[in-house]
Amino acid sequence: MSLSSTVAGDAHIITVGVDRIDAAMAIQFKEDMRTQTADATGRVILDLSEVEFIDSSGLGAIVASMKQLGEGRSLDLAGLTPIVEKVFRLTRMDTIFNLFPTLDAALSAQTR
């Protein structure tokens, strides 16, 4: 799993550097997210612009990553490709996560 992180203002940005988040990668994704966000505070933005496919295991791994952040911290999603965005909308996860078309849009938005 290839995750990289940077900080921009009050946001901790984690970029996913693979084209799939599926059953084969879900456990490693959760562990890598835990490592990347362990010291982060506040808002985390997950940049999914390179991800072209996600299955239910990948979706579950992202939800688990949000839950492991704990109280007072949010996980926003940016750069969803059309197929990945469709999965989030069909499963109504767009009501749980803030979805942004680009990382820049996520960085400039005020979140709920």
Tab-separated table of C-alpha atoms in Angstrom:
chain	number	residue	atom	x	y	z
A	1	MET	CA	0.000	0.000	0.000
A	2	SER	CA	1.348	3.383	-0.907
A	3	LEU	CA	0.181	6.229	1.318
A	4	SER	CA	1.984	9.535	1.621
A	5	SER	CA	1.118	12.421	3.867
A	6	THR	CA	1.609	16.158	4.041
A	7	VAL	CA	0.232	18.968	6.148
A	8	ALA	CA	-1.451	22.049	4.702
A	9	GLY	CA	-2.613	24.543	7.303
A	10	ASP	CA	-4.812	22.671	9.766
A	11	ALA	CA	-5.376	19.712	7.413
A	12	HIS	CA	-3.424	16.469	7.336
A	13	ILE	CA	-3.525	15.218	3.718
A	14	ILE	CA	-3.065	11.542	2.968
A	15	THR	CA	-2.629	10.624	-0.689
A	16	VAL	CA	-3.401	7.082	-1.821
A	17	GLY	CA	-0.837	6.066	-4.432
A	18	VAL	CA	-2.532	2.952	-5.832
A	19	ASP	CA	-5.302	2.468	-8.365
A	20	ARG	CA	-7.362	-0.019	-6.295
A	21	ILE	CA	-8.564	-0.347	-2.732
A	22	ASP	CA	-10.032	-3.825	-2.597
A	23	ALA	CA	-10.153	-6.943	-0.415
A	24	ALA	CA	-6.500	-7.701	-1.100
A	25	MET	CA	-5.447	-4.299	0.275
A	26	ALA	CA	-8.087	-3.424	2.879
A	27	ILE	CA	-6.263	-4.659	5.994
A	28	GLN	CA	-2.984	-3.042	4.971
A	29	PHE	CA	-4.828	0.181	4.112
A	30	LYS	CA	-6.351	0.359	7.616
A	31	GLU	CA	-2.984	-0.251	9.253
A	32	ASP	CA	-1.228	2.318	7.069
A	33	MET	CA	-3.976	4.861	7.773
A	34	ARG	CA	-3.619	4.261	11.508
A	35	THR	CA	0.130	4.870	11.249
A	36	GLN	CA	-0.275	7.980	9.075
A	37	THR	CA	-2.925	9.572	11.304
A	38	ALA	CA	-1.641	8.572	14.741
A	39	ASP	CA	-0.120	11.982	15.450
A	40	ALA	CA	-2.494	14.052	13.332
A	41	THR	CA	-5.028	16.316	14.975
A	42	GLY	CA	-8.226	17.734	13.546
A	43	ARG	CA	-9.133	17.295	9.915
A	44	VAL	CA	-7.762	14.552	7.690
A	45	ILE	CA	-8.254	14.693	3.918
A	46	LEU	CA	-7.899	11.450	1.979
A	47	ASP	CA	-6.849	12.194	-1.613
A	48	LEU	CA	-8.279	9.404	-3.760
A	49	SER	CA	-7.452	10.931	-7.152
A	50	GLU	CA	-5.305	7.947	-8.207
A	51	VAL	CA	-7.857	5.323	-7.099
A	52	GLU	CA	-9.892	3.988	-10.003
A	53	PHE	CA	-11.626	1.075	-8.259
A	54	ILE	CA	-12.961	0.411	-4.789
A	55	ASP	CA	-14.962	-2.573	-3.575
A	56	SER	CA	-16.961	-3.127	-0.389
A	57	SER	CA	-13.825	-4.149	1.523
A	58	GLY	CA	-12.110	-0.926	0.487
A	59	LEU	CA	-15.164	1.081	1.445
A	60	GLY	CA	-15.214	-0.675	4.817
A	61	ALA	CA	-11.524	0.114	5.314
A	62	ILE	CA	-12.161	3.829	4.728
A	63	VAL	CA	-15.099	3.786	7.166
A	64	ALA	CA	-12.926	1.987	9.740
A	65	SER	CA	-10.211	4.596	9.215
A	66	MET	CA	-12.725	7.343	9.914
A	67	LYS	CA	-13.840	5.611	13.113
A	68	GLN	CA	-10.300	5.099	14.367
A	69	LEU	CA	-9.713	8.859	14.175
A	70	GLY	CA	-12.004	9.260	17.162
A	71	GLU	CA	-14.103	12.134	18.489
A	72	GLY	CA	-13.544	15.627	17.201
A	73	ARG	CA	-11.646	14.543	14.092
A	74	SER	CA	-13.024	14.312	10.583
A	75	LEU	CA	-12.089	12.413	7.441
A	76	ASP	CA	-12.945	14.170	4.188
A	77	LEU	CA	-12.510	12.587	0.758
A	78	ALA	CA	-11.122	14.420	-2.259
A	79	GLY	CA	-10.480	13.719	-5.927
A	80	LEU	CA	-12.851	10.801	-6.346
A	81	THR	CA	-12.846	9.365	-9.852
A	82	PRO	CA	-16.343	8.848	-11.337
A	83	ILE	CA	-16.456	5.105	-10.553
A	84	VAL	CA	-15.275	5.583	-6.964
A	85	GLU	CA	-17.685	8.466	-6.428
A	86	LYS	CA	-20.527	6.314	-7.742
A	87	VAL	CA	-19.762	3.636	-5.129
A	88	PHE	CA	-19.912	6.242	-2.348
A	89	ARG	CA	-23.204	7.656	-3.640
A	90	LEU	CA	-24.856	4.261	-4.255
A	91	THR	CA	-24.008	3.124	-0.731
A	92	ARG	CA	-25.103	6.522	0.643
A	93	MET	CA	-21.687	7.053	2.174
A	94	ASP	CA	-21.853	10.531	0.663
A	95	THR	CA	-24.103	11.313	3.651
A	96	ILE	CA	-21.319	10.249	6.050
A	97	PHE	CA	-18.286	11.773	4.330
A	98	ASN	CA	-17.711	15.185	2.799
A	99	LEU	CA	-16.833	14.490	-0.852
A	100	PHE	CA	-14.836	17.052	-2.815
A	101	PRO	CA	-14.056	16.945	-6.549
A	102	THR	CA	-10.433	18.024	-6.008
A	103	LEU	CA	-7.914	18.367	-3.216
A	104	ASP	CA	-7.923	22.148	-3.714
A	105	ALA	CA	-11.712	22.206	-3.244
A	106	ALA	CA	-11.354	20.214	-0.025
A	107	LEU	CA	-8.643	22.507	1.297
A	108	SER	CA	-10.670	25.654	0.633
A	109	ALA	CA	-13.988	24.302	2.003
A	110	GLN	CA	-15.430	24.864	5.418
A	111	THR	CA	-16.570	21.465	6.694
A	112	ARG	CA	-19.554	20.600	8.821
